[in-house]
GROMACS .gro file of C-alpha atoms in nm:
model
  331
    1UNK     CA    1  -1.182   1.114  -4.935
    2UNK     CA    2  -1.172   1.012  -4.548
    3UNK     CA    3  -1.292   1.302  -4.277
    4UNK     CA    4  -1.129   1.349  -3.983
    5UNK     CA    5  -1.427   1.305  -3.672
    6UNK     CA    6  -1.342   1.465  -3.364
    7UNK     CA    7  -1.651   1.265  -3.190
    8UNK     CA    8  -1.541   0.939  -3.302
    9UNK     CA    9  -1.183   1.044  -3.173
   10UNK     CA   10  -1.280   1.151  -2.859
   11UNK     CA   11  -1.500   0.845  -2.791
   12UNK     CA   12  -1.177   0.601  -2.898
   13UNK     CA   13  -1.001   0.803  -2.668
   14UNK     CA   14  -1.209   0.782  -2.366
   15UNK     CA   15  -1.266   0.440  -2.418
   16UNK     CA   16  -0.867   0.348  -2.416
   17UNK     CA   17  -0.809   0.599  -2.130
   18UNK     CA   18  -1.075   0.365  -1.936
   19UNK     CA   19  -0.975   0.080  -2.068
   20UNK     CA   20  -0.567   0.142  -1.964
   21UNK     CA   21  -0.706   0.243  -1.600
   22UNK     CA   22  -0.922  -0.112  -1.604
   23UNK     CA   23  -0.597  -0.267  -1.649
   24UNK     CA   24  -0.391  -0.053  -1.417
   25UNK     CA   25  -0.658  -0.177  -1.122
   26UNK     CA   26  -0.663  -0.494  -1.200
   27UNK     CA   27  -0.276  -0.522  -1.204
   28UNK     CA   28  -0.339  -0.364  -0.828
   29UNK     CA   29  -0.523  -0.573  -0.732
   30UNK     CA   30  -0.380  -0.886  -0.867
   31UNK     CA   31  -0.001  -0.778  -0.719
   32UNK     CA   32  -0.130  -0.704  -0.431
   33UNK     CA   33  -0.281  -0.981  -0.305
   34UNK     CA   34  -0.058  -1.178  -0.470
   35UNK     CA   35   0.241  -1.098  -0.267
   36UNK     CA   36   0.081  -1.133   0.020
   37UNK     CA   37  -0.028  -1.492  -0.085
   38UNK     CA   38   0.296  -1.550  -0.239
   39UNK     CA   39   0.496  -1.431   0.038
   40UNK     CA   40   0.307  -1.615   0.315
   41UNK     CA   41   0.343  -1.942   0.137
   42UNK     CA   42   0.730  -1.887   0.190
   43UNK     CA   43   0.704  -1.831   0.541
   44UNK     CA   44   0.481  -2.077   0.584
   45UNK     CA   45   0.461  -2.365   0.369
   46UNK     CA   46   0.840  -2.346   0.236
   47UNK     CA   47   0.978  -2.234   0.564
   48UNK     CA   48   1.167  -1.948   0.449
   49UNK     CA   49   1.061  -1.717   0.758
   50UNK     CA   50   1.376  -1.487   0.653
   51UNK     CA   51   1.148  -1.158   0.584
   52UNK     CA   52   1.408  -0.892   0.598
   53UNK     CA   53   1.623  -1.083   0.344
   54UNK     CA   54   1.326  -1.050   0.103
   55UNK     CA   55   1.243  -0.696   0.128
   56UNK     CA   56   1.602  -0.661   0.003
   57UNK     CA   57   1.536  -0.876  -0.279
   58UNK     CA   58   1.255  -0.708  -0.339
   59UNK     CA   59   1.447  -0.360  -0.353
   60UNK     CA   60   1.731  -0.460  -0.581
   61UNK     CA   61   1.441  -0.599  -0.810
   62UNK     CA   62   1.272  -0.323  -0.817
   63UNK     CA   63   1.565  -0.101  -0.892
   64UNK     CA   64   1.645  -0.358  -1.171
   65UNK     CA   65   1.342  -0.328  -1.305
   66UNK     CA   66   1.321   0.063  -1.294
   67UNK     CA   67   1.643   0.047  -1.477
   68UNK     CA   68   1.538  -0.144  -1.812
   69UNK     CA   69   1.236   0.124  -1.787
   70UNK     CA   70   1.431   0.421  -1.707
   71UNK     CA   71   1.355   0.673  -2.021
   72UNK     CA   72   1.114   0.430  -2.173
   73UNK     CA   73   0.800   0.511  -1.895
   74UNK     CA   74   1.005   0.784  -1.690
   75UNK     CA   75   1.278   1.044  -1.692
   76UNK     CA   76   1.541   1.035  -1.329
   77UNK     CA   77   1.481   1.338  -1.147
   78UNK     CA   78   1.797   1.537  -1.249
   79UNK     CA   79   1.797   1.714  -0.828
   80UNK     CA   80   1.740   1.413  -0.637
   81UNK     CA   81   2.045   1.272  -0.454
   82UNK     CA   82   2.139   1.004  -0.187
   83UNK     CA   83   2.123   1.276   0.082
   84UNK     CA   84   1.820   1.381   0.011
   85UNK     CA   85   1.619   1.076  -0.052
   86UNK     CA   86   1.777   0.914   0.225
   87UNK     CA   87   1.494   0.999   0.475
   88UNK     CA   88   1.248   0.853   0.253
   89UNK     CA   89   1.451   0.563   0.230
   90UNK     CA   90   1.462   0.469   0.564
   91UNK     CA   91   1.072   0.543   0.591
   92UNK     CA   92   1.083   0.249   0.274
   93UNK     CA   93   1.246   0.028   0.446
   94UNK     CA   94   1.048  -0.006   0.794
   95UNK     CA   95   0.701   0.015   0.581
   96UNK     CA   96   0.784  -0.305   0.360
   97UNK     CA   97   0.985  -0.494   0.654
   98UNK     CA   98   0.801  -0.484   0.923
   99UNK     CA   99   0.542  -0.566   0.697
  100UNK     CA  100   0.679  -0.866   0.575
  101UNK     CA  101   0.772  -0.941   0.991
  102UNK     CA  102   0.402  -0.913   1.058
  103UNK     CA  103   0.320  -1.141   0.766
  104UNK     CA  104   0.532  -1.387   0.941
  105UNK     CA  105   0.437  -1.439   1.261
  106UNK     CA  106   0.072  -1.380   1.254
  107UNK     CA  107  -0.217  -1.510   1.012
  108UNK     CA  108  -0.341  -1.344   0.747
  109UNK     CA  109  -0.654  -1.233   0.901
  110UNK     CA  110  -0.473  -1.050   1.172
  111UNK     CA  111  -0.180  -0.928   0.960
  112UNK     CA  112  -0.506  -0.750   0.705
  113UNK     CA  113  -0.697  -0.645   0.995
  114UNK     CA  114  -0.416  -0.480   1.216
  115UNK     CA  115  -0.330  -0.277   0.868
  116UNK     CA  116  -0.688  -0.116   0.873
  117UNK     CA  117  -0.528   0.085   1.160
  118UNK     CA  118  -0.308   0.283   0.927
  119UNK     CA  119  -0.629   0.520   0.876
  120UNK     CA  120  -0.685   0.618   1.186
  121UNK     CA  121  -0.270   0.636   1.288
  122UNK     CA  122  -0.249   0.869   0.963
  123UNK     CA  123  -0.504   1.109   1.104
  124UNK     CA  124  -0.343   1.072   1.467
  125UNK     CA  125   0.005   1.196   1.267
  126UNK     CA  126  -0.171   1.451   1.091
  127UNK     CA  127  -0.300   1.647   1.432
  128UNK     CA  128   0.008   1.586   1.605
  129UNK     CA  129   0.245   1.667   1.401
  130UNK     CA  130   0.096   1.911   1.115
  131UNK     CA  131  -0.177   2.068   1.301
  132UNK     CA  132  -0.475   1.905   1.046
  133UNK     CA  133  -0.799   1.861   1.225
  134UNK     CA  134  -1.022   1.579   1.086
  135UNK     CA  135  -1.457   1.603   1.026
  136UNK     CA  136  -1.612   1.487   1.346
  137UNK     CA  137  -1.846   1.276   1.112
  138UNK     CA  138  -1.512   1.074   0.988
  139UNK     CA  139  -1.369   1.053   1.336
  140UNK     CA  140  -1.731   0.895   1.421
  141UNK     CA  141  -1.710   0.649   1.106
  142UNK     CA  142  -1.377   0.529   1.222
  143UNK     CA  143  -1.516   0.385   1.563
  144UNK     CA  144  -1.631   0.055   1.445
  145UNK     CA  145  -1.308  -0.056   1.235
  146UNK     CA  146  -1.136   0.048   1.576
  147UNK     CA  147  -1.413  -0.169   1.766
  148UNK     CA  148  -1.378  -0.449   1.481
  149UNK     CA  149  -1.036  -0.450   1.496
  150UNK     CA  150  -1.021  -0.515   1.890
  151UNK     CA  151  -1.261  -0.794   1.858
  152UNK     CA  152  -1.078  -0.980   1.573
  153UNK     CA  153  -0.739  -0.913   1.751
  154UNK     CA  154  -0.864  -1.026   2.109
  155UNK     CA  155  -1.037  -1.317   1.950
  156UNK     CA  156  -0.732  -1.473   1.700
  157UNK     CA  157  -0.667  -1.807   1.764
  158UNK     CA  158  -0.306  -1.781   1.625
  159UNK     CA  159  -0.225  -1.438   1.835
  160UNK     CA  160   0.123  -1.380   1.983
  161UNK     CA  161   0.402  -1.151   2.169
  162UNK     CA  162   0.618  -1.128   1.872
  163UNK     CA  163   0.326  -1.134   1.593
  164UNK     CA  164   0.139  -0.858   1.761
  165UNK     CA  165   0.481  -0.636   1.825
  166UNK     CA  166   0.604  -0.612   1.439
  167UNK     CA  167   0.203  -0.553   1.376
  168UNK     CA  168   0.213  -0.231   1.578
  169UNK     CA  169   0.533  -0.149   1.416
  170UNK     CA  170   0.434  -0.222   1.032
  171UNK     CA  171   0.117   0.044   1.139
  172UNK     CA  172   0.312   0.288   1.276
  173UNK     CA  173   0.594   0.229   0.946
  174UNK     CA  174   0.302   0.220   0.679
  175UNK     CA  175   0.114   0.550   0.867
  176UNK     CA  176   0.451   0.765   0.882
  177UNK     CA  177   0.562   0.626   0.528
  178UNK     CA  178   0.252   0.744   0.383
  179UNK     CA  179   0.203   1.044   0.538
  180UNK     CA  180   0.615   1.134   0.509
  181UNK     CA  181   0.595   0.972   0.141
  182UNK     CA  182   0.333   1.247   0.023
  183UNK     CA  183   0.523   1.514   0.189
  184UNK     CA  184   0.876   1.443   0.054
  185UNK     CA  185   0.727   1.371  -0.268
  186UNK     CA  186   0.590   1.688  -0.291
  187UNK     CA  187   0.892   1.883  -0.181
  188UNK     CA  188   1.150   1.665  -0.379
  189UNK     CA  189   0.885   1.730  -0.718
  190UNK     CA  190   0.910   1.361  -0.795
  191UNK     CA  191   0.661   1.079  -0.894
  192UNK     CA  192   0.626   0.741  -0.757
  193UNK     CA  193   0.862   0.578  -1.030
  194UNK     CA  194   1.132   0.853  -0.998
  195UNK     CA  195   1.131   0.811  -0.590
  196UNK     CA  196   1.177   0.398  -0.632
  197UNK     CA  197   1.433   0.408  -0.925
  198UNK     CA  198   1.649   0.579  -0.629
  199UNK     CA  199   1.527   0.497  -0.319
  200UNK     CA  200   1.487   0.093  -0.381
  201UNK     CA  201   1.855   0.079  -0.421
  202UNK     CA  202   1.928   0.312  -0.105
  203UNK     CA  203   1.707   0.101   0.101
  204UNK     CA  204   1.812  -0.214  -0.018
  205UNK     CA  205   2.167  -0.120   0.105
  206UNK     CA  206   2.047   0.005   0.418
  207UNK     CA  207   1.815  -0.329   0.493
  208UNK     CA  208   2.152  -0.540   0.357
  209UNK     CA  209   2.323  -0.456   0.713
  210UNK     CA  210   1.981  -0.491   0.883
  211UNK     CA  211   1.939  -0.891   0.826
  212UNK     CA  212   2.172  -1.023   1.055
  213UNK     CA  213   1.972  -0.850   1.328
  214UNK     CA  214   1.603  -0.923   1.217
  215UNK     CA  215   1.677  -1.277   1.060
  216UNK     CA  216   1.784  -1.619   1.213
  217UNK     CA  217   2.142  -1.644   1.073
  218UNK     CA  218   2.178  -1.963   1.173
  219UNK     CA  219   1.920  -2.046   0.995
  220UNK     CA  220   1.980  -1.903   0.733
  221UNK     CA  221   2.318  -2.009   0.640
  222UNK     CA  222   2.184  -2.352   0.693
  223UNK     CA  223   1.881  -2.275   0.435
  224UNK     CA  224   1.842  -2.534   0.135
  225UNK     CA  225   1.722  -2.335  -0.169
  226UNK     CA  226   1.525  -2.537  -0.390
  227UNK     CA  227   1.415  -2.450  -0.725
  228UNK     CA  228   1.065  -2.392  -0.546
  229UNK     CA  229   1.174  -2.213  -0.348
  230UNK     CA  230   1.373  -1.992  -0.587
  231UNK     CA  231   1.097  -1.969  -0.821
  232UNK     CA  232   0.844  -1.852  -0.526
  233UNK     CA  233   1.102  -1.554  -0.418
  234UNK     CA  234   1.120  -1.465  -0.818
  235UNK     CA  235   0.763  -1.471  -0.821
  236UNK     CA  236   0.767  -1.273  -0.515
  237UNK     CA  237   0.987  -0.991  -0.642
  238UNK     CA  238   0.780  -0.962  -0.928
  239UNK     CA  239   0.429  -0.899  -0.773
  240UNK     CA  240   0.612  -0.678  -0.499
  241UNK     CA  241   0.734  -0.451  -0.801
  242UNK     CA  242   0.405  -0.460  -0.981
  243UNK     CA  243   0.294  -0.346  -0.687
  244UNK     CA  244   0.482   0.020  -0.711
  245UNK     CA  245   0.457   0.017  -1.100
  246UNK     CA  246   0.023  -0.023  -1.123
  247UNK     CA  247   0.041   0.299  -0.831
  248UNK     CA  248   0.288   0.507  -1.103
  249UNK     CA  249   0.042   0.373  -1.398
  250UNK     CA  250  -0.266   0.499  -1.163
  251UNK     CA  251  -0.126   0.825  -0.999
  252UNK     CA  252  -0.368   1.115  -1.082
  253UNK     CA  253  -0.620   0.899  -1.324
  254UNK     CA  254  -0.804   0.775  -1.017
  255UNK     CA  255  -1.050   0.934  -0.735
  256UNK     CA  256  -0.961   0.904  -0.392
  257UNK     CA  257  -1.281   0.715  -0.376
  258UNK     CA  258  -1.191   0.462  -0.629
  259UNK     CA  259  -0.854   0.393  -0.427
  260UNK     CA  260  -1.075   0.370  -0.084
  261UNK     CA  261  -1.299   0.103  -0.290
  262UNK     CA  262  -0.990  -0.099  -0.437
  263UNK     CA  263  -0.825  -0.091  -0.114
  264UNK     CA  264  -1.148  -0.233   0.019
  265UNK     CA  265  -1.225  -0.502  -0.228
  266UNK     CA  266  -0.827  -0.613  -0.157
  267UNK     CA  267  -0.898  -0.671   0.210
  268UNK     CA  268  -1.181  -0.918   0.091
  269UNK     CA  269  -0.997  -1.054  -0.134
  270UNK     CA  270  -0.687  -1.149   0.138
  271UNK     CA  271  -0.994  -1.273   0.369
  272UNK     CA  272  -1.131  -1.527   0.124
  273UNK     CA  273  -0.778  -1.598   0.021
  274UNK     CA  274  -0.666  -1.725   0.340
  275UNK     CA  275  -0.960  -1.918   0.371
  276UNK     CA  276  -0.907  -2.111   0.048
  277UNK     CA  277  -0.531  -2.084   0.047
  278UNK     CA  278  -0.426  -2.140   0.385
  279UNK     CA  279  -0.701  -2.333   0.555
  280UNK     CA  280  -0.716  -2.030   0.795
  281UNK     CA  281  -0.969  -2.143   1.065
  282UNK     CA  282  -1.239  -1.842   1.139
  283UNK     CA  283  -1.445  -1.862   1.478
  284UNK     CA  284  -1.773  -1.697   1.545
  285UNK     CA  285  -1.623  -1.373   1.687
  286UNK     CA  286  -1.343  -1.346   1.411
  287UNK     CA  287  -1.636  -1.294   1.100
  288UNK     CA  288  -1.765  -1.069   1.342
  289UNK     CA  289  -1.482  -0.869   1.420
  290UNK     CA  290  -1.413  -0.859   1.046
  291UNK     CA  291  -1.747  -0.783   0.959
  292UNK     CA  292  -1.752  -0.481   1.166
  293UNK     CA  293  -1.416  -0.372   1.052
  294UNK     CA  294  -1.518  -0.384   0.662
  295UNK     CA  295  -1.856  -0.205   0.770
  296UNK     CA  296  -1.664   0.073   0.889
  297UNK     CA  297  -1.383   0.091   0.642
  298UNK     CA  298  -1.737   0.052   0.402
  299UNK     CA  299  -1.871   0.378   0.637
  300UNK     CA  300  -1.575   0.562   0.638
  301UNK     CA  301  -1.528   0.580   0.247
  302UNK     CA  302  -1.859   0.711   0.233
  303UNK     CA  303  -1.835   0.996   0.455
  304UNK     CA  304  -1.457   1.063   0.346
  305UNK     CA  305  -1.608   1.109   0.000
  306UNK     CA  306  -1.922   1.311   0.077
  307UNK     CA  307  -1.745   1.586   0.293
  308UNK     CA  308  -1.479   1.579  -0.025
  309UNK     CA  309  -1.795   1.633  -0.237
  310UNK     CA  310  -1.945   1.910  -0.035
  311UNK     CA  311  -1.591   2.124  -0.030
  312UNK     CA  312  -1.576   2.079  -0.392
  313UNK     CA  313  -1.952   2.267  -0.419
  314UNK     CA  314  -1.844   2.536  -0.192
  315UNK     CA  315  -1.555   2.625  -0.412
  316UNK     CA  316  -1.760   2.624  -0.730
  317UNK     CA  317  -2.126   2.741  -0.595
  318UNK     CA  318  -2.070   3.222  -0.555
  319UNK     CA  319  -2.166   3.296  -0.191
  320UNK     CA  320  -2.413   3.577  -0.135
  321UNK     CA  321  -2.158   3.828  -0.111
  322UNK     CA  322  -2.003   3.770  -0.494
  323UNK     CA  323  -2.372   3.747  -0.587
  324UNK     CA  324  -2.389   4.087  -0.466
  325UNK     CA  325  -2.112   4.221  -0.575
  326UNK     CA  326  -2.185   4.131  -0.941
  327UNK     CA  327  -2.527   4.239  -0.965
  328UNK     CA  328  -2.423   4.601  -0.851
  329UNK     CA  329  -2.124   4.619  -1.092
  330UNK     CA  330  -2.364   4.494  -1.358
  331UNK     CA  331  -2.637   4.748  -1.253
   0.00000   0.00000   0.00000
């Protein structure tokens, strides 16, 4: 007769808990700079520079899509309601539009570099607003991507008034989303999945009212859509929800390292892309203003993780006292 082998079990186990987190990544990776390629090659090569009208798309999908999985890969929170996820929701919708904005009027170098600022905006909210201090050592690692940054902006061939305004305001929507996302989703006891099956159709109704004000109208009532052009929105939609479903896939199965180091390899990867992709031309000072910038996004990972590293050992190594303290209850 067959025995049961707890090893072997274990080892399978492991193996397809790796495996599923291999995939998970990759999916990242894949959907994220994919919509970014995808959705500049609208605005750029089809000439569909309408980039609030897609986020909407992009919400309605998403909700769509949260629907055919709804009690498949998630249960709907039973206390979340319009009210209370509408704060949130309007958070949403200024992090992915103004990002798609930025993505219009400015190349992809500048649109990836300008995002780098989220880090150090985050910690600026942080202080301000919730009182946390940050390590003077990460403060220190974040000087070069600040100093990279200014070069590569100041040096951009393809900079402008417009470009550089919705970049300041995707950093300042992407820093208070994510700091406000992690906040409400810890108060509302939701994950990722449970927060878009509501919010994406809250914000898509919200951004609906929104276009006429953001995009050319006259334009776009005078739009032809071609099948390419229908197919490239689809495709679109599809990487932009990936996007949301690899983070609910990865939530809690990944380090905060291993999202630093994704989030890293992504920049690269949008670099090279708009090289290849987009012919985008490079000068002297932009590799070096990008080469700082990845240094110190490289530095900053480091020290973010080795300061996480030394609280953990504080919490697990006794101090003197609790050495103390047993040894004379033991005497």
């Amino acid at each position: 007769s067959s025995q049961y082998c707890p090893k072997i079990a274990l080892t399978m186990s492991s193996s397809h808990s790796i495996s599923s987190i291999l995939i998970a990544l990759s999916l990242n990776i894949f959907s994220s700079c994919g919509t970014i390629f995808i959705n500049k090659y609208l605005f750029q090569n089809l000439n569909f520079r309408f980039g609030t009208l897609l986020t909407v798309l992009h919400f309605f999908f998403s909700h769509l899509m949260t629907q055919i999985l709804k009690n498949r890969l998630f249960q709907p929170a039973q206390n979340l309601t319009v009210i209370k996820i509408l704060p949130i929701s309007l958070a949403f919708c200024g992090y992915v539009v103004f990002n798609n904005l930025s993505l219009v009027f400015n190349s992809i170098s500048f649109y990836q570099v300008t995002k780098l600022l989220c880090t150090p905006a985050i910690i600026g909210i942080e202080y301000f607003i919730y009182g946390r201090s940050t390590h003077a050592r990460v403060l220190m690692a974040l000087i070069p991507v600040l100093i990279g940054v200014f070069i590569t902006v100041f040096t951009d061939l393809d900079v402008n008034t417009i470009g550089t305004v919705f970049a300041i305001a995707a950093i300042g929507a992407n820093s208070t989303y994510t700091v406000f996302g992690k906040v409400k989703q810890n108060e509302l006891s939701a994950n990722p999945m449970q927060l878009l099956y509501l919010q994406s159709v809250v914000s898509g109704i919200i951004l609906t009212f929104c276009i006429p004000f953001f995009d050319n109208m006259g334009e776009l009532m005078e739009f032809e859509w071609s099948f390419d052009v229908v197919f490239w929105v689809f495709l679109s939609c599809c990487t932009a929800f990936m996007v949301n479903f690899s983070f609910f896939l990865l939530v809690g199965k990944t380090s905060p390292l291993t999202t630093n180091v994704v989030g890293y390899f992504k920049t690269c990867m949008v670099f090279l892309g708009g090289i290849l992709m987009f012919a985008t031309k490079y000068t002297v000072q932009n590799i070096i203003g990008i080469s700082v910038t990845l240094v110190g996004v490289a530095w900053y990972t480091t020290v973010k993780y080795n300061i996480d590293q030394e609280k953990k050992r504080q919490v697990i190594l006794p101090t003197k006292n609790d050495s103390v303290s047993n040894a004379g209850s033991s005497s």
